[in-house]
Tab-separated table of C-alpha atoms in Angstrom:
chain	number	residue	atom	x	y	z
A	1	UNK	CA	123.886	80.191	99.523
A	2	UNK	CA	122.185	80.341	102.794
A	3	UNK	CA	123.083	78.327	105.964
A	4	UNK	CA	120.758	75.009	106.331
A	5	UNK	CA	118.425	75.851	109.651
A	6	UNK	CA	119.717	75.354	112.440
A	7	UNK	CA	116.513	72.909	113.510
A	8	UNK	CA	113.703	71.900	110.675
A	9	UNK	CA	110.282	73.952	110.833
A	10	UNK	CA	107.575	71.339	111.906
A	11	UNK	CA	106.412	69.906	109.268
A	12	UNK	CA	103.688	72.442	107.606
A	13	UNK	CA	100.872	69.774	106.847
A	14	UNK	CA	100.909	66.494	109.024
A	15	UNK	CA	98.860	64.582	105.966
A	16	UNK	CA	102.029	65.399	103.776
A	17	UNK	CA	105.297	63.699	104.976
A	18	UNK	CA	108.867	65.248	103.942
A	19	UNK	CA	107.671	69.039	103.399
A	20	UNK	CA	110.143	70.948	105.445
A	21	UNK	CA	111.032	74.477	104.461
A	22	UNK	CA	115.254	74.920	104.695
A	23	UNK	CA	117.567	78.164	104.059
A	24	UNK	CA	118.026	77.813	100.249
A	25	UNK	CA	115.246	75.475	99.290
A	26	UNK	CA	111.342	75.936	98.580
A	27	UNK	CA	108.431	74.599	99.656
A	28	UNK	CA	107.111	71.314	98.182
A	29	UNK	CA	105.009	71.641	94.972
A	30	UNK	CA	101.899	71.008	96.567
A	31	UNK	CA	102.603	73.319	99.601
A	32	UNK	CA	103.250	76.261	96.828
A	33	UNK	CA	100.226	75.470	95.561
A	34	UNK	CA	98.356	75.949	98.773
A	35	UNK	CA	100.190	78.998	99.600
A	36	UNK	CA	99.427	80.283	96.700
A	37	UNK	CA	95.413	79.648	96.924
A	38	UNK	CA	95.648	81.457	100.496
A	39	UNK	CA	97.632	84.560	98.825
A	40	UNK	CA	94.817	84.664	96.154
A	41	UNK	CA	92.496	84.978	98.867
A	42	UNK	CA	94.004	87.744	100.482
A	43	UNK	CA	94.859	89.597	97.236
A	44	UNK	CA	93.645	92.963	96.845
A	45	UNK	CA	93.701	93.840	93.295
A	46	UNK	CA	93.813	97.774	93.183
A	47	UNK	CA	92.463	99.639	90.064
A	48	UNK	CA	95.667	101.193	89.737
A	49	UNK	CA	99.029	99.080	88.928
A	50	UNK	CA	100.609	97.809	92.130
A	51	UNK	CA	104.313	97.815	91.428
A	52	UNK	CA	104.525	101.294	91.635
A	53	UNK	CA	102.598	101.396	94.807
A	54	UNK	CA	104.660	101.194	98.564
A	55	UNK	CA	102.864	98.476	100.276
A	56	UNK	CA	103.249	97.609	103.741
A	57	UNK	CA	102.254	95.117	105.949
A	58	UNK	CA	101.312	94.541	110.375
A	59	UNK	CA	101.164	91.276	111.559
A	60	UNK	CA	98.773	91.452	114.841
A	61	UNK	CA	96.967	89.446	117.593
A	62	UNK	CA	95.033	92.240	119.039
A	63	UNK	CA	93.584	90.127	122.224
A	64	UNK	CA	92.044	92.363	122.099
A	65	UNK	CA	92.295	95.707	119.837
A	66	UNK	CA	93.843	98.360	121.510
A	67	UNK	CA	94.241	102.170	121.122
A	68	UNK	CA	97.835	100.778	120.764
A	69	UNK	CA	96.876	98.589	118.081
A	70	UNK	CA	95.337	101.620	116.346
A	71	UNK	CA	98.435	103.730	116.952
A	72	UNK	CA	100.631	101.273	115.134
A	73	UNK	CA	98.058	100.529	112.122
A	74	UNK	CA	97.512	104.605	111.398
A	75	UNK	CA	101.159	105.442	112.005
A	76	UNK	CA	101.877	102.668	109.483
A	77	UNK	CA	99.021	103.351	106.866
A	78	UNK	CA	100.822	107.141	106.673
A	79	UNK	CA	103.837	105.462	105.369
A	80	UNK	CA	102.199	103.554	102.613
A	81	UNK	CA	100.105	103.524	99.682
A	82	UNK	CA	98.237	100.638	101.073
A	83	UNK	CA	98.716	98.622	104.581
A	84	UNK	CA	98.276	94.641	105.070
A	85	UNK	CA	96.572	93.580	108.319
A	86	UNK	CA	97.353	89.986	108.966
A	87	UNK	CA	95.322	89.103	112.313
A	88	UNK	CA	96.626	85.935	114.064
A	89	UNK	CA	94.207	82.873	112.631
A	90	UNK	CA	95.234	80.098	115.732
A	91	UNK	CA	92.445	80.222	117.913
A	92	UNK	CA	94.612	79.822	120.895
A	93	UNK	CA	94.176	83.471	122.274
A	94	UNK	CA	91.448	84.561	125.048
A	95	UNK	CA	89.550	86.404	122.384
A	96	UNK	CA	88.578	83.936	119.431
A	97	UNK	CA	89.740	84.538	115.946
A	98	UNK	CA	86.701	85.703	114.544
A	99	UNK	CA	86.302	88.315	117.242
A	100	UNK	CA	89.363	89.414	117.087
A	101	UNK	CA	89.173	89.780	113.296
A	102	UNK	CA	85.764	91.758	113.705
A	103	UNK	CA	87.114	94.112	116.381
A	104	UNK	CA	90.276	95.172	113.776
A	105	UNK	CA	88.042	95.758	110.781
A	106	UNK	CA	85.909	97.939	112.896
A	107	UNK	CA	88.572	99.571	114.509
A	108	UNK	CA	90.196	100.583	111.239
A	109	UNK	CA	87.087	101.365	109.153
A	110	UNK	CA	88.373	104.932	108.689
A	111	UNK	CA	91.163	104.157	107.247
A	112	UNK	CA	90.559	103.554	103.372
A	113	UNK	CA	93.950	102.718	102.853
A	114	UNK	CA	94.070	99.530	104.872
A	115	UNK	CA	92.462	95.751	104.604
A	116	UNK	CA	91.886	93.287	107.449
A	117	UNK	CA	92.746	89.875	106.183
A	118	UNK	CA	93.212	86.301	108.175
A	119	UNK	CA	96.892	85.301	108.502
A	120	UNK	CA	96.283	81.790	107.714
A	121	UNK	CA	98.654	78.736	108.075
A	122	UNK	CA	101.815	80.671	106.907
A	123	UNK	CA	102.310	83.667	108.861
A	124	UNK	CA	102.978	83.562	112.403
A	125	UNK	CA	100.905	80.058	112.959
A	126	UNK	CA	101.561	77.417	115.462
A	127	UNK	CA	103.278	75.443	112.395
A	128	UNK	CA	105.688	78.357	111.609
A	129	UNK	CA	106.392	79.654	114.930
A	130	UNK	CA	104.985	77.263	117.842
A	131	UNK	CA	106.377	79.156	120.950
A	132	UNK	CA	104.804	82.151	120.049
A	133	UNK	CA	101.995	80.325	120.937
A	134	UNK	CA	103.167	79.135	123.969
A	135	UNK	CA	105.054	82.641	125.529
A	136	UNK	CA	103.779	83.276	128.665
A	137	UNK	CA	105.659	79.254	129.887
A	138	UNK	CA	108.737	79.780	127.916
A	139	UNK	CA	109.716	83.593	127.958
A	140	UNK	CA	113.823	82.584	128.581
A	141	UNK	CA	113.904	80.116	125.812
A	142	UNK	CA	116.225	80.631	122.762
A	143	UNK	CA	113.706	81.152	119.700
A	144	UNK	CA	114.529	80.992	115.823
A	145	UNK	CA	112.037	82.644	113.621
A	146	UNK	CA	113.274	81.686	110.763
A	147	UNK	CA	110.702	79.163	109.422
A	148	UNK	CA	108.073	81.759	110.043
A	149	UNK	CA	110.191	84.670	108.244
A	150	UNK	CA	110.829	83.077	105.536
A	151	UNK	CA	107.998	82.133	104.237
A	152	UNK	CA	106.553	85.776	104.553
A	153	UNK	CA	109.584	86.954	102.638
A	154	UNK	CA	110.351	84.117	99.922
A	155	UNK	CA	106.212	83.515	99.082
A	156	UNK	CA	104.456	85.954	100.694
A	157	UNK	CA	105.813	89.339	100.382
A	158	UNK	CA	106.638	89.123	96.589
A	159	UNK	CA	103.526	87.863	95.187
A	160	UNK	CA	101.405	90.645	97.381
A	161	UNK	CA	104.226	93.660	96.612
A	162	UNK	CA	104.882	94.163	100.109
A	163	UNK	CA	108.484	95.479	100.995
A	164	UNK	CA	107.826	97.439	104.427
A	165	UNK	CA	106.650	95.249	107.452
A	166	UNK	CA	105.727	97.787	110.888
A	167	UNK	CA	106.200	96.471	114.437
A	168	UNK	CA	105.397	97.814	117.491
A	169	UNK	CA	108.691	98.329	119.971
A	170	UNK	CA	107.911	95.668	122.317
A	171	UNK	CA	109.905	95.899	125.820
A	172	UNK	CA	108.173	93.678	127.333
A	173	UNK	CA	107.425	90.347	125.845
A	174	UNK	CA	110.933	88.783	125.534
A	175	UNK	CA	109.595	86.219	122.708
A	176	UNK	CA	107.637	89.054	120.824
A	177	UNK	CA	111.456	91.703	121.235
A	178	UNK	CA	113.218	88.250	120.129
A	179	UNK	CA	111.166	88.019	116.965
A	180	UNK	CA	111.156	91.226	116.629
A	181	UNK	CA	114.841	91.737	116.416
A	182	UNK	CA	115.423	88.390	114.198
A	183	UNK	CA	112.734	89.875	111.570
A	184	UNK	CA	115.148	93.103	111.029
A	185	UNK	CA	118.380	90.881	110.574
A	186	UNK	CA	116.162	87.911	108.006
A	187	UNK	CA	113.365	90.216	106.041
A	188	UNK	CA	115.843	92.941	104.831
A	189	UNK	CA	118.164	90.518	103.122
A	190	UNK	CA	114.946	90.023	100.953
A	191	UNK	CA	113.832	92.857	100.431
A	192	UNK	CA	111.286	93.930	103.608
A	193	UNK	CA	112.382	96.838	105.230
A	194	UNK	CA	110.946	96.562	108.884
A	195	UNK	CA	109.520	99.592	110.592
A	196	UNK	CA	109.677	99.848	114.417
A	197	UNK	CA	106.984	102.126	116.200
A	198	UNK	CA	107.152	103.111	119.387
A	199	UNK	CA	104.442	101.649	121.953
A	200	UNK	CA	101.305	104.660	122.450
A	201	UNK	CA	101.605	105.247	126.436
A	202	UNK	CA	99.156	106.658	128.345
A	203	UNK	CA	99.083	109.852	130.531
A	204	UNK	CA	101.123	108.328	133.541
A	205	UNK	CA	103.720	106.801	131.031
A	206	UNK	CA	102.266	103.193	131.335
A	207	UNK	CA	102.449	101.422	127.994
A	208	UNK	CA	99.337	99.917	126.540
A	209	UNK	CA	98.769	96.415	126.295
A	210	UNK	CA	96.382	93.686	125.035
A	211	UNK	CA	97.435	92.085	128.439
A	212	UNK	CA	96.492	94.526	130.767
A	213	UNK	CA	92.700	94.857	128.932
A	214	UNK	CA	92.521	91.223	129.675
A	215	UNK	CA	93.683	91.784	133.221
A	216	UNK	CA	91.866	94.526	134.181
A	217	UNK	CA	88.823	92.250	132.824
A	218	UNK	CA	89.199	90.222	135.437
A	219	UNK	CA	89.352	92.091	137.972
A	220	UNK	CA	85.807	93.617	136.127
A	221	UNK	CA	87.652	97.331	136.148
A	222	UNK	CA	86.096	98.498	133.020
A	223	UNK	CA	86.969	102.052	134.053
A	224	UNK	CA	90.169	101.584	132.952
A	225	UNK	CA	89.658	99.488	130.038
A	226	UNK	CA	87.493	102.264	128.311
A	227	UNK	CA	91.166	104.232	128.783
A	228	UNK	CA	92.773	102.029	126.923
A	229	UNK	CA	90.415	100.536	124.098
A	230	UNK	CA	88.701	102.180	120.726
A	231	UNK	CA	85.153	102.828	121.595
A	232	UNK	CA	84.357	99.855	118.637
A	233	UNK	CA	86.250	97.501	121.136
């Protein structure tokens, strides 16, 4: 029997009171029953039977889509059958949701292997992991992913046959590493073997970043954006 965690998630639905996720327990019946309505959503039936198919799965922000971004997704898509996309719903990013969701699908038109599907309220949301959110003021923090993982591996994962999830090696972002790191010690024990893949680099051995695209916006350099960015971006 798992350990209790250490803190309680927030609570998943503020109009429902009492429906905290805990090592060892499941969600309430009625937030199964919304988790289950989003997972039907993002269901891909395939013609052929799925259980004997290796499905795998990227959970992204992509503000904005990178040649990175692409790097990760086609690496990944070689190791599967067929590749999950989960782009980052919250609209608390410099590039809105629906953009960001557009620039992905684009990006990875090519690749007939792979879908492009909103990650919703239970994967990597501001209700299962808030300081993702809120990084860039609280990068020395202690962070527990656990809420977040979780779900993706108790709910998630089964009902959609996924049992590979691919990162990008992130030595960066101490939140992103931290999470990172936590996923390969919590998603295994159910199951999820998690894939690390290196960062692409660029010719002078700087890594490529979302972040520097938005910096290099601001200073207008497009020059060096068009370096860094698919041409659908």
């Amino acid at each position: 029997m798992n350990l209790l965690l250490k803190e309680k998630c927030k609570e998943l639905d503020t109009k429902e009171k009492n429906t905290w996720l805990q090592k060892g327990e499941v969600l309430s019946d009625i937030l199964q029953e919304k988790l289950l309505e989003y997972i039907e959503k993002m269901r891909v039936i395939l013609k052929e039977n799925q259980i004997n198919k290796k499905i795998g799965s990227v959970v992204m922000n992509c503000n904005p889509f990178t040649k990175g971004h692409l790097f990760l997704i086609e690496t990944a898509a070689k190791q599967v059958d067929f590749l999950y996309i989960f782009i980052v719903q919250e609209d608390k990013s410099f590039f809105s949701f629906d953009l960001r969701l557009e620039l992905v699908k684009k990006g990875t038109k090519h690749l007939k292997n792979v879908v492009v599907v909103p990650s919703g309220k239970y994967v990597l949301s501001y209700m299962t992991l808030p300081i993702y959110f809120e990084k860039e003021e609280r990068q020395k923090e202690n962070i527990d992913t656990s809420c977040d993982l979780e779900i993706f591996a108790r709910y998630i994962a089964p009902e959609l046959n996924i049992s590979y999830r691919f990162v990008g090696e992130e030595p960066i972002d101490f939140i992103t590493k931290k999470y990172n790191e936590q996923m390969s010690e919590i998603l295994p024990e159910f199951g999820v073997k998690v894939v690390e893949i290196p960062r692409m680099m660029i010719n002078d051995g700087t890594i490529i970043s979302a972040t520097s695209v938005r910096n290099f916006m601001k200073e207008g350099n497009w020059y060096e954006i068009k370096k860094i960015v698919p041409t659908t971006t």
